[in-house]
Amino acid sequence: MFIETKSPSLCSDAQLALFQDFILQGSEVPSPQLAAKIKQAHRLIFIHQHNTPIACGALRYATMDYCQDIFNKAGVGELLKHYSYEVSWVYTTPQTRGQNIGHLLMQTAIEQAEGKKCFATTKENNHPSHAIFKRFGFDRLGQAYKSDRGEYYLGLFAQN
């Protein structure tokens, strides 16, 4: 297995397109702003197995408005000042789920944060992600809140 971590500015157009395609396969992010947001990330993470990309994730600087909005929706707006990065856009191919690939993505993202605290959001029913967060010292902050993107709820998790 090969883990590749890069600033988006050092990624080829093909790598940026691959990253975006993976994220869209996960149906988590609306596509109109996605390409621009990917280019603003701190680090993009790619995991390859036998020269085939199988997963991706990002460590990103989220905008203050976005961060304040989700921390406020979770009812913990005052805690935002403690966090520098969002672990975001984590995606593993369906055939590799359950093989600790998400664990590798999370470990790599935290290493790239260089000691600064991170937060993440995920669907309320995404129990595998909740378990990974717990293994890496993330706690749930506040209450679940309704997503602006669909009929589901999100949870906010952050390093303790």
Backbone as a printed PyTorch tensor [residue, N CA C, xyz], in Angstrom:
tensor([[[  0.8500,  -1.1660,   0.0000],
         [  0.0000,   0.0000,   0.0000],
         [  0.8990,   1.2320,   0.0000]],

        [[  0.4910,   2.2420,  -0.7420],
         [  1.2670,   3.4670,  -0.8740],
         [  0.3770,   4.6430,  -0.5010]],

        [[  0.8390,   5.5060,   0.4180],
         [  0.1030,   6.6970,   0.8240],
         [  0.8310,   7.9130,   0.2680]],

        [[  0.0980,   8.7320,  -0.4340],
         [  0.6590,   9.9290,  -1.0500],
         [ -0.0710,  11.1470,  -0.4770]],

        [[  0.6960,  12.0930,   0.0330],
         [  0.1330,  13.3110,   0.6090],
         [  0.7460,  14.5090,  -0.1010]],

        [[ -0.1150,  15.3950,  -0.5850],
         [  0.3680,  16.5310,  -1.3640],
         [ -0.4560,  17.7770,  -1.1040]],

        [[  0.1870,  18.9000,  -1.2720],
         [ -0.5430,  20.1510,  -1.3750],
         [ -1.2970,  20.1040,  -2.7030]],

        [[ -2.5130,  20.6030,  -2.7670],
         [ -3.2350,  20.5920,  -4.0490],
         [ -2.4680,  21.2860,  -5.1750]],

        [[ -1.6830,  22.2930,  -4.8330],
         [ -0.9290,  23.0120,  -5.8660],
         [  0.1360,  22.1350,  -6.5190]],

        [[  0.5130,  21.0380,  -5.8660],
         [  1.5130,  20.1150,  -6.4170],
         [  0.8790,  18.9040,  -7.1070]],

        [[ -0.4370,  18.8390,  -7.1040],
         [ -1.1460,  17.7310,  -7.7470],
         [ -1.3120,  18.0090,  -9.2370]],

        [[ -1.2580,  16.9520, -10.0070],
         [ -1.5370,  17.0780, -11.4320],
         [ -3.0440,  17.2800, -11.6340]],

        [[ -3.4160,  17.7110, -12.8140],
         [ -4.8450,  17.8400, -13.1400],
         [ -5.5460,  16.4920, -13.0040]],

        [[ -4.8450,  15.4240, -13.3960],
         [ -5.4270,  14.0740, -13.2910],
         [ -5.6630,  13.7040, -11.8260]],

        [[ -4.7470,  14.0490, -10.9260],
         [ -4.9330,  13.7460,  -9.5060],
         [ -6.0940,  14.5460,  -8.9240]],

        [[ -6.1850,  15.8090,  -9.2900],
         [ -7.2980,  16.6320,  -8.8040],
         [ -8.6340,  16.0920,  -9.3120]],

        [[ -8.6680,  15.6630, -10.5620],
         [ -9.8940,  15.0910, -11.1290],
         [-10.2520,  13.7820, -10.4380]],

        [[ -9.2500,  12.9510, -10.1680],
         [ -9.4850,  11.6900,  -9.4600],
         [-10.0550,  11.9680,  -8.0680]],

        [[ -9.4510,  12.8990,  -7.3580],
         [ -9.9210,  13.2430,  -6.0180],
         [-11.3800,  13.6780,  -6.0810]],

        [[-11.6910,  14.5720,  -7.0070],
         [-13.0640,  15.0560,  -7.1410],
         [-14.0130,  13.9130,  -7.5010]],

        [[-13.6210,  13.0570,  -8.4000],
         [-14.4700,  11.9200,  -8.7800],
         [-14.7700,  11.0280,  -7.5850]],

        [[-13.7530,  10.7450,  -6.7660],
         [-13.9720,   9.9200,  -5.5770],
         [-14.9820,  10.5830,  -4.6400]],

        [[-14.8200,  11.8740,  -4.4130],
         [-15.7190,  12.5710,  -3.4990],
         [-17.1530,  12.5680,  -4.0290]],

        [[-17.2970,  12.7680,  -5.3120],
         [-18.6430,  12.7540,  -5.8910],
         [-19.2680,  11.3640,  -5.8270]],

        [[-18.4470,  10.3180,  -5.8980],
         [-18.9760,   8.9580,  -5.7470],
         [-19.5820,   8.7630,  -4.3630]],

        [[-19.0290,   9.4550,  -3.3780],
         [-19.5610,   9.3810,  -2.0250],
         [-20.8130,  10.2080,  -1.8280]],

        [[-21.1810,  11.0050,  -2.8130],
         [-22.4130,  11.8130,  -2.8010],
         [-22.5300,  12.7090,  -1.5810]],

        [[-21.4280,  13.1830,  -1.0760],
         [-21.4790,  13.9790,   0.1450],
         [-21.4190,  15.4860,  -0.1090]],

        [[-20.8770,  15.8850,  -1.2280],
         [-20.5890,  17.2940,  -1.4280],
         [-21.1880,  17.7610,  -2.7510]],

        [[-21.8820,  18.8770,  -2.7440],
         [-22.3920,  19.3910,  -4.0140],
         [-21.2320,  19.7450,  -4.9370]],

        [[-21.3710,  19.4500,  -6.2020],
         [-20.2600,  19.5900,  -7.1340],
         [-19.9310,  21.0060,  -7.6050]],

        [[-20.8390,  21.9830,  -7.6340],
         [-20.4680,  23.2670,  -8.2260],
         [-19.2280,  23.9240,  -7.6090]],

        [[-19.0680,  23.8870,  -6.2940],
         [-17.9150,  24.5280,  -5.6580],
         [-16.7980,  23.5500,  -5.3310]],

        [[-17.0030,  22.2830,  -5.5620],
         [-16.0540,  21.2800,  -5.0890],
         [-14.6540,  21.4540,  -5.6640]],

        [[-14.5190,  21.6550,  -6.9500],
         [-13.1870,  21.7740,  -7.5690],
         [-12.3890,  22.9110,  -6.9330]],

        [[-13.0160,  24.0470,  -6.7190],
         [-12.3300,  25.1840,  -6.1070],
         [-11.9620,  24.8850,  -4.6570]],

        [[-12.8590,  24.2390,  -3.9300],
         [-12.5770,  23.9150,  -2.5260],
         [-11.4300,  22.9160,  -2.4060]],

        [[-11.3750,  21.9660,  -3.3050],
         [-10.2810,  20.9860,  -3.2830],
         [ -8.9430,  21.7010,  -3.4250]],

        [[ -8.8680,  22.6650,  -4.3010],
         [ -7.6160,  23.3990,  -4.5240],
         [ -7.2070,  24.2500,  -3.3250]],

        [[ -8.1430,  24.5080,  -2.4120],
         [ -7.8480,  25.3110,  -1.2250],
         [ -7.4750,  24.4630,  -0.0060]],

        [[ -7.5020,  23.1560,  -0.1380],
         [ -7.1760,  22.2810,   0.9930],
         [ -5.7120,  22.4570,   1.4010]],

        [[ -5.4240,  22.0910,   2.6210],
         [ -4.0380,  22.1080,   3.1010],
         [ -3.2730,  20.9350,   2.4970]],

        [[ -3.8380,  19.7270,   2.6020],
         [ -3.2280,  18.5230,   2.0400],
         [ -4.3060,  17.6050,   1.4910]],

        [[ -3.9870,  16.9710,   0.3750],
         [ -4.8190,  15.9060,  -0.1700],
         [ -4.0810,  14.5970,   0.0680]],

        [[ -4.8360,  13.5820,   0.4150],
         [ -4.2620,  12.2760,   0.7310],
         [ -4.8410,  11.2580,  -0.2400]],

        [[ -3.9520,  10.4890,  -0.8500],
         [ -4.3450,   9.4200,  -1.7650],
         [ -3.7480,   8.1180,  -1.2510]],

        [[ -4.5380,   7.0670,  -1.2540],
         [ -4.0140,   5.7500,  -0.9200],
         [ -4.1570,   4.8760,  -2.1520]],

        [[ -3.0500,   4.2040,  -2.4960],
         [ -2.9950,   3.3350,  -3.6730],
         [ -2.6940,   1.9120,  -3.2130]],

        [[ -3.2830,   0.9740,  -3.8910],
         [ -2.9920,  -0.4410,  -3.6560],
         [ -2.7430,  -1.0710,  -5.0220]],

        [[ -1.5720,  -1.6550,  -5.1820],
         [ -1.1920,  -2.2450,  -6.4740],
         [ -1.3260,  -1.2270,  -7.6040]],

        [[ -0.8430,  -0.0120,  -7.3600],
         [ -0.8770,   1.0890,  -8.3290],
         [ -2.2870,   1.5560,  -8.7050]],

        [[ -3.2700,   1.1730,  -7.9210],
         [ -4.6500,   1.5960,  -8.1640],
         [ -5.1100,   2.4640,  -7.0000]],

        [[ -5.6300,   3.6620,  -7.2760],
         [ -6.1370,   4.4890,  -6.1790],
         [ -7.3740,   3.8410,  -5.5560]],

        [[ -7.3770,   3.7640,  -4.2190],
         [ -8.4950,   3.1210,  -3.5250],
         [ -9.1590,   4.0220,  -2.4890]],

        [[ -8.5310,   5.1630,  -2.1730],
         [ -9.1090,   6.0280,  -1.1500],
         [ -8.4920,   7.4180,  -1.2310]],

        [[ -9.2240,   8.3750,  -0.6660],
         [ -8.6970,   9.7270,  -0.5740],
         [ -9.3110,  10.4240,   0.6290]],

        [[ -8.7060,  11.5130,   0.9900],
         [ -9.1940,  12.3460,   2.0820],
         [ -8.4370,  13.6500,   2.0530]],

        [[ -8.8440,  14.5770,   2.8990],
         [ -8.1830,  15.8770,   2.9060],
         [ -8.0910,  16.4210,   4.3160]],

        [[ -7.0970,  17.2350,   4.4930],
         [ -6.9800,  18.0830,   5.6660],
         [ -7.1450,  19.4820,   5.1040]],

        [[ -8.1460,  20.1840,   5.5830],
         [ -8.4040,  21.4670,   4.9430],
         [ -8.6410,  22.5820,   5.9400]],

        [[ -8.3460,  23.7710,   5.4270],
         [ -8.7110,  24.9920,   6.1240],
         [-10.1340,  25.2850,   5.6710]],

        [[-11.0650,  25.1870,   6.5460],
         [-12.4330,  25.5410,   6.1770],
         [-12.6310,  27.0270,   6.4540]],

        [[-13.5280,  27.6480,   5.7060],
         [-13.7590,  29.0770,   5.9170],
         [-14.3650,  29.3100,   7.2950]],

        [[-14.1030,  30.4810,   7.8390],
         [-14.6150,  30.8130,   9.1720],
         [-16.1390,  30.7690,   9.1910]],

        [[-16.7830,  31.2500,   8.1340],
         [-18.2520,  31.2260,   8.0900],
         [-18.7790,  29.7950,   8.1550]],

        [[-18.1630,  28.9050,   7.3740],
         [-18.5760,  27.4930,   7.3660],
         [-18.3780,  26.8800,   8.7470]],

        [[-17.2090,  27.0850,   9.3180],
         [-16.9130,  26.4990,  10.6330],
         [-17.8520,  27.0300,  11.7060]],

        [[-18.0310,  28.3460,  11.7210],
         [-18.9190,  28.9320,  12.7240],
         [-20.3290,  28.3860,  12.5770]],

        [[-20.7700,  28.2060,  11.3410],
         [-22.1070,  27.6850,  11.0820],
         [-22.2690,  26.2750,  11.6620]],

        [[-21.3260,  25.3740,  11.3860],
         [-21.5230,  24.0040,  11.8730],
         [-21.3340,  23.9050,  13.3840]],

        [[-20.4000,  24.6490,  13.9540],
         [-20.2360,  24.6160,  15.4070],
         [-21.4710,  25.2030,  16.0860]],

        [[-22.0410,  26.2670,  15.5150],
         [-23.2650,  26.8450,  16.0760],
         [-24.4340,  25.8810,  15.9530]],

        [[-24.5700,  25.2160,  14.7930],
         [-25.6630,  24.2570,  14.6290],
         [-25.5570,  23.1180,  15.6370]],

        [[-24.3410,  22.7310,  15.9710],
         [-24.1440,  21.6770,  16.9700],
         [-24.2980,  22.2190,  18.3890]],

        [[-24.4360,  23.5350,  18.5210],
         [-24.6460,  24.1490,  19.8280],
         [-23.3660,  24.3900,  20.6160]],

        [[-22.2240,  24.4120,  19.9260],
         [-20.9380,  24.5750,  20.6180],
         [-20.0640,  25.6340,  19.9280]],

        [[-20.6820,  26.7110,  19.4940],
         [-19.9660,  27.7500,  18.7570],
         [-18.7390,  28.2730,  19.4610]],

        [[-18.7730,  28.2940,  20.7900],
         [-17.6530,  28.8310,  21.5620],
         [-16.4000,  27.9580,  21.4950]],

        [[-16.5310,  26.7100,  21.0480],
         [-15.3860,  25.7970,  21.0080],
         [-14.5680,  25.8980,  19.7210]],

        [[-15.0800,  26.5690,  18.7090],
         [-14.4060,  26.6320,  17.4120],
         [-12.9730,  27.1280,  17.5170]],

        [[-12.7110,  28.0560,  18.4090],
         [-11.3750,  28.6660,  18.5090],
         [-10.2710,  27.6550,  18.8010]],

        [[-10.6240,  26.4630,  19.2370],
         [ -9.6320,  25.4390,  19.5860],
         [ -9.1780,  24.5960,  18.3930]],

        [[ -9.7850,  24.7690,  17.2250],
         [ -9.5410,  23.8640,  16.1040],
         [ -9.0180,  24.6120,  14.8790]],

        [[ -8.0290,  24.0060,  14.2280],
         [ -7.3660,  24.6340,  13.0830],
         [ -7.7500,  24.0220,  11.7500]],

        [[ -8.0310,  22.7140,  11.7290],
         [ -8.2510,  22.0070,  10.4710],
         [ -9.5010,  21.1330,  10.5360]],

        [[-10.0400,  20.8820,   9.3640],
         [-11.1090,  19.8990,   9.2310],
         [-10.5700,  18.6950,   8.4680]],

        [[-10.7930,  17.5110,   9.0040],
         [-10.5400,  16.2820,   8.2540],
         [-11.7930,  16.0840,   7.4180]],

        [[-11.6140,  16.0430,   6.1090],
         [-12.7730,  16.1370,   5.2310],
         [-12.6380,  15.2330,   4.0170]],

        [[-13.7500,  15.0160,   3.3630],
         [-13.8060,  14.3230,   2.0770],
         [-13.1380,  12.9560,   2.1290]],

        [[-13.3320,  12.2460,   3.1830],
         [-12.7550,  10.9050,   3.3200],
         [-13.6210,   9.9290,   2.5350]],

        [[-12.9900,   9.2040,   1.6300],
         [-13.7120,   8.2530,   0.7840],
         [-12.8430,   7.0300,   0.5400]],

        [[-13.4410,   5.8710,   0.7170],
         [-12.7840,   4.6090,   0.3460],
         [-13.6810,   3.8960,  -0.6600]],

        [[-13.0580,   3.2190,  -1.6030],
         [-13.8500,   2.4880,  -2.5890],
         [-14.6390,   1.3910,  -1.8820]],

        [[-15.8200,   1.0740,  -2.3690],
         [-16.6600,   0.0780,  -1.7000],
         [-15.9460,  -1.2570,  -1.4640]],

        [[-15.1290,  -1.7030,  -2.4060],
         [-14.4700,  -3.0020,  -2.2560],
         [-13.3560,  -2.9990,  -1.2100]],

        [[-12.9390,  -1.8160,  -0.7330],
         [-11.8630,  -1.7750,   0.2710],
         [-12.3690,  -1.3960,   1.6590]],

        [[-13.6520,  -1.1910,   1.7980],
         [-14.1930,  -0.8360,   3.1170],
         [-14.0410,  -2.0120,   4.0640]],

        [[-13.8050,  -1.6880,   5.3180],
         [-13.6050,  -2.7260,   6.3250],
         [-12.1780,  -3.2400,   6.3640]],

        [[-11.2600,  -2.5880,   5.6560],
         [ -9.8580,  -3.0260,   5.6180],
         [ -8.9240,  -2.0130,   6.2910]],

        [[ -9.4570,  -1.1790,   7.1590],
         [ -8.6910,  -0.1680,   7.9030],
         [ -8.0940,   0.9280,   7.0290]],

        [[ -8.6380,   1.1260,   5.8410],
         [ -8.1520,   2.1970,   4.9690],
         [ -8.5260,   3.5540,   5.5640]],

        [[ -9.7260,   3.6690,   6.1050],
         [-10.1500,   4.9110,   6.7580],
         [ -9.2350,   5.2560,   7.9220]],

        [[ -8.7850,   4.2310,   8.6250],
         [ -7.8380,   4.4200,   9.7280],
         [ -6.5470,   5.0500,   9.2000]],

        [[ -6.0330,   4.5430,   8.0830],
         [ -4.8160,   5.0930,   7.4850],
         [ -5.0150,   6.5420,   7.0340]],

        [[ -6.1750,   6.8290,   6.4540],
         [ -6.4660,   8.2040,   6.0370],
         [ -6.4720,   9.1410,   7.2350]],

        [[ -7.1330,   8.7340,   8.3010],
         [ -7.2380,   9.5690,   9.4870],
         [ -5.8640,   9.7810,  10.1200]],

        [[ -5.1000,   8.7190,  10.2360],
         [ -3.7530,   8.8060,  10.8090],
         [ -2.8960,   9.7890,  10.0030]],

        [[ -2.9650,   9.6970,   8.6970],
         [ -2.1810,  10.5760,   7.8330],
         [ -2.6390,  12.0220,   7.9640]],

        [[ -3.9370,  12.2520,   7.9970],
         [ -4.4560,  13.6170,   8.1450],
         [ -3.9780,  14.2370,   9.4590]],

        [[ -4.0490,  13.4850,  10.5310],
         [ -3.6230,  14.0060,  11.8340],
         [ -2.1260,  14.2990,  11.8410]],

        [[ -1.3450,  13.4370,  11.2230],
         [  0.1000,  13.6960,  11.1200],
         [  0.3530,  14.9950,  10.3590]],

        [[ -0.4020,  15.2290,   9.2980],
         [ -0.2280,  16.4390,   8.4930],
         [ -0.6530,  17.7060,   9.2400]],

        [[ -1.4790,  17.5650,  10.2780],
         [ -1.9160,  18.7140,  11.0810],
         [ -0.8080,  19.2110,  12.0040]],

        [[  0.2440,  18.4270,  12.1550],
         [  1.4290,  18.8110,  12.9290],
         [  1.0990,  19.3550,  14.3140]],

        [[  0.2540,  18.6150,  15.0360],
         [ -0.0590,  18.9730,  16.4120],
         [ -1.2200,  19.9260,  16.5940]],

        [[ -1.7490,  20.4650,  15.5170],
         [ -2.9120,  21.3450,  15.6330],
         [ -4.1660,  20.4810,  15.6660]],

        [[ -5.1430,  20.9080,  16.4400],
         [ -6.3540,  20.1080,  16.6120],
         [ -7.2700,  20.1840,  15.3990]],

        [[ -7.9370,  19.0430,  15.1550],
         [ -8.8190,  18.8850,  13.9920],
         [-10.2520,  18.5880,  14.4310]],

        [[-11.1700,  18.8510,  13.5260],
         [-12.5550,  18.4400,  13.7000],
         [-13.0260,  17.7830,  12.4080]],

        [[-14.1780,  17.1460,  12.4720],
         [-14.7680,  16.4940,  11.3020],
         [-16.2680,  16.4020,  11.5080]],

        [[-16.9880,  16.2880,  10.4160],
         [-18.4220,  16.0250,  10.4870],
         [-18.7100,  14.7740,   9.6750]],

        [[-19.7520,  14.0850,  10.0640],
         [-20.1770,  12.9030,   9.3240],
         [-21.6540,  12.6590,   9.5920]],

        [[-22.2450,  11.8690,   8.7270],
         [-23.6500,  11.5260,   8.9180],
         [-23.8300,  10.8430,  10.2730]],

        [[-24.9480,  11.1250,  10.8700],
         [-25.2740,  10.5950,  12.1910],
         [-25.2590,   9.0670,  12.2210]],

        [[-25.5930,   8.4270,  11.1060],
         [-25.6500,   6.9610,  11.0850],
         [-24.3750,   6.3180,  10.5280]],

        [[-23.2970,   7.0850,  10.3590],
         [-22.0480,   6.5470,   9.8310],
         [-21.1960,   6.0170,  10.9860]],

        [[-21.6150,   4.9040,  11.5370],
         [-20.9550,   4.3440,  12.7160],
         [-19.4980,   3.9350,  12.4840]],

        [[-19.1270,   3.4460,  11.3030],
         [-17.6990,   3.1610,  11.0870],
         [-16.8220,   4.4170,  11.2420]],

        [[-17.2830,   5.5510,  10.7320],
         [-16.5150,   6.7920,  10.9180],
         [-16.4770,   7.1990,  12.3740]],

        [[-17.5800,   7.0480,  13.0800],
         [-17.6090,   7.3910,  14.5010],
         [-16.5620,   6.5660,  15.2610]],

        [[-16.4400,   5.2870,  14.9260],
         [-15.4570,   4.4200,  15.5880],
         [-14.0270,   4.8720,  15.2930]],

        [[-13.7650,   5.2630,  14.0520],
         [-12.4220,   5.7670,  13.6990],
         [-12.1280,   7.0390,  14.4840]],

        [[-13.0940,   7.9390,  14.5510],
         [-12.8790,   9.1770,  15.3060],
         [-12.5110,   8.8670,  16.7530]],

        [[-13.2390,   7.9490,  17.3400],
         [-12.9960,   7.5970,  18.7440],
         [-11.5770,   7.0540,  18.9350]],

        [[-11.1260,   6.1910,  17.9960],
         [ -9.7670,   5.6360,  18.0880],
         [ -8.6910,   6.7120,  18.0430]],

        [[ -8.9950,   7.8340,  17.3970],
         [ -8.0180,   8.9060,  17.2640],
         [ -8.2600,  10.0650,  18.2370]],

        [[ -9.0300,   9.7860,  19.2890],
         [ -9.2130,  10.7840,  20.3340],
         [-10.1890,  11.8930,  19.9950]],

        [[-11.1050,  11.6330,  19.0790],
         [-12.1340,  12.6080,  18.7630],
         [-13.3560,  12.3040,  19.6290]],

        [[-13.9910,  13.3470,  20.1210],
         [-15.2430,  13.2290,  20.8590],
         [-16.3370,  13.9400,  20.0860]],

        [[-17.5630,  13.5010,  20.3190],
         [-18.7020,  14.2130,  19.7270],
         [-18.8390,  15.5310,  20.4720]],

        [[-19.0690,  16.5840,  19.7120],
         [-19.3220,  17.8950,  20.3000],
         [-20.7740,  18.2740,  20.0360]],

        [[-21.4600,  18.6810,  21.0810],
         [-22.8260,  19.1720,  20.9360],
         [-23.8070,  18.1250,  20.4580]],

        [[-24.8380,  18.5960,  19.7680],
         [-25.8990,  17.7190,  19.2980],
         [-25.8490,  17.5740,  17.7790]],

        [[-26.4870,  16.5240,  17.2950],
         [-26.6080,  16.3270,  15.8490],
         [-27.4660,  17.4590,  15.2830]],

        [[-27.2060,  17.8030,  14.0380],
         [-27.9630,  18.8710,  13.3990],
         [-28.3240,  18.4570,  11.9730]],

        [[-29.4330,  19.0170,  11.4790],
         [-29.9290,  18.6550,  10.1490],
         [-29.0050,  19.2220,   9.0740]],

        [[-28.6740,  18.3870,   8.1100],
         [-27.8410,  18.8000,   6.9900],
         [-28.6100,  19.7340,   6.0640]],

        [[-27.8880,  20.6500,   5.4490],
         [-28.4810,  21.5240,   4.4290],
         [-28.5850,  20.8060,   3.0930]],

        [[-27.9810,  19.6080,   2.9810],
         [-27.8880,  18.9070,   1.7020],
         [-28.8780,  17.7690,   1.5370]],

        [[-29.6540,  17.4800,   2.5540],
         [-30.5790,  16.3620,   2.4250],
         [-31.3080,  16.0980,   3.7210]],

        [[-32.0680,  15.0400,   3.7070],
         [-32.8830,  14.6700,   4.8590],
         [-32.1100,  13.7490,   5.7930]],

        [[-31.0380,  14.2310,   6.3340],
         [-30.2530,  13.4700,   7.2940],
         [-29.5870,  14.4290,   8.2790]],

        [[-29.0720,  13.8540,   9.3570],
         [-28.4340,  14.6400,  10.4030],
         [-26.9390,  14.3730,  10.3970]],

        [[-26.1960,  15.3960,  10.8360],
         [-24.7470,  15.3090,  10.9290],
         [-24.3090,  15.4270,  12.3780]],

        [[-23.1800,  14.8100,  12.6600],
         [-22.5500,  14.9360,  13.9570],
         [-21.2150,  15.6410,  13.8040]],

        [[-20.8660,  16.4500,  14.7870],
         [-19.5820,  17.1460,  14.8210],
         [-18.6830,  16.4170,  15.8010]],

        [[-17.4860,  16.0680,  15.3420],
         [-16.5060,  15.3760,  16.1720],
         [-15.2130,  16.1840,  16.1640]],

        [[-14.5040,  16.1810,  17.2930],
         [-13.2600,  16.9560,  17.3620],
         [-12.2800,  16.2910,  18.3190]],

        [[-11.0000,  16.5450,  18.0770],
         [ -9.9650,  16.0120,  18.9500],
         [-10.1220,  16.6020,  20.3290]],

        [[ -9.9410,  15.7450,  21.3380],
         [-10.0530,  16.2460,  22.7270],
         [ -8.7000,  16.6910,  23.2210]]])
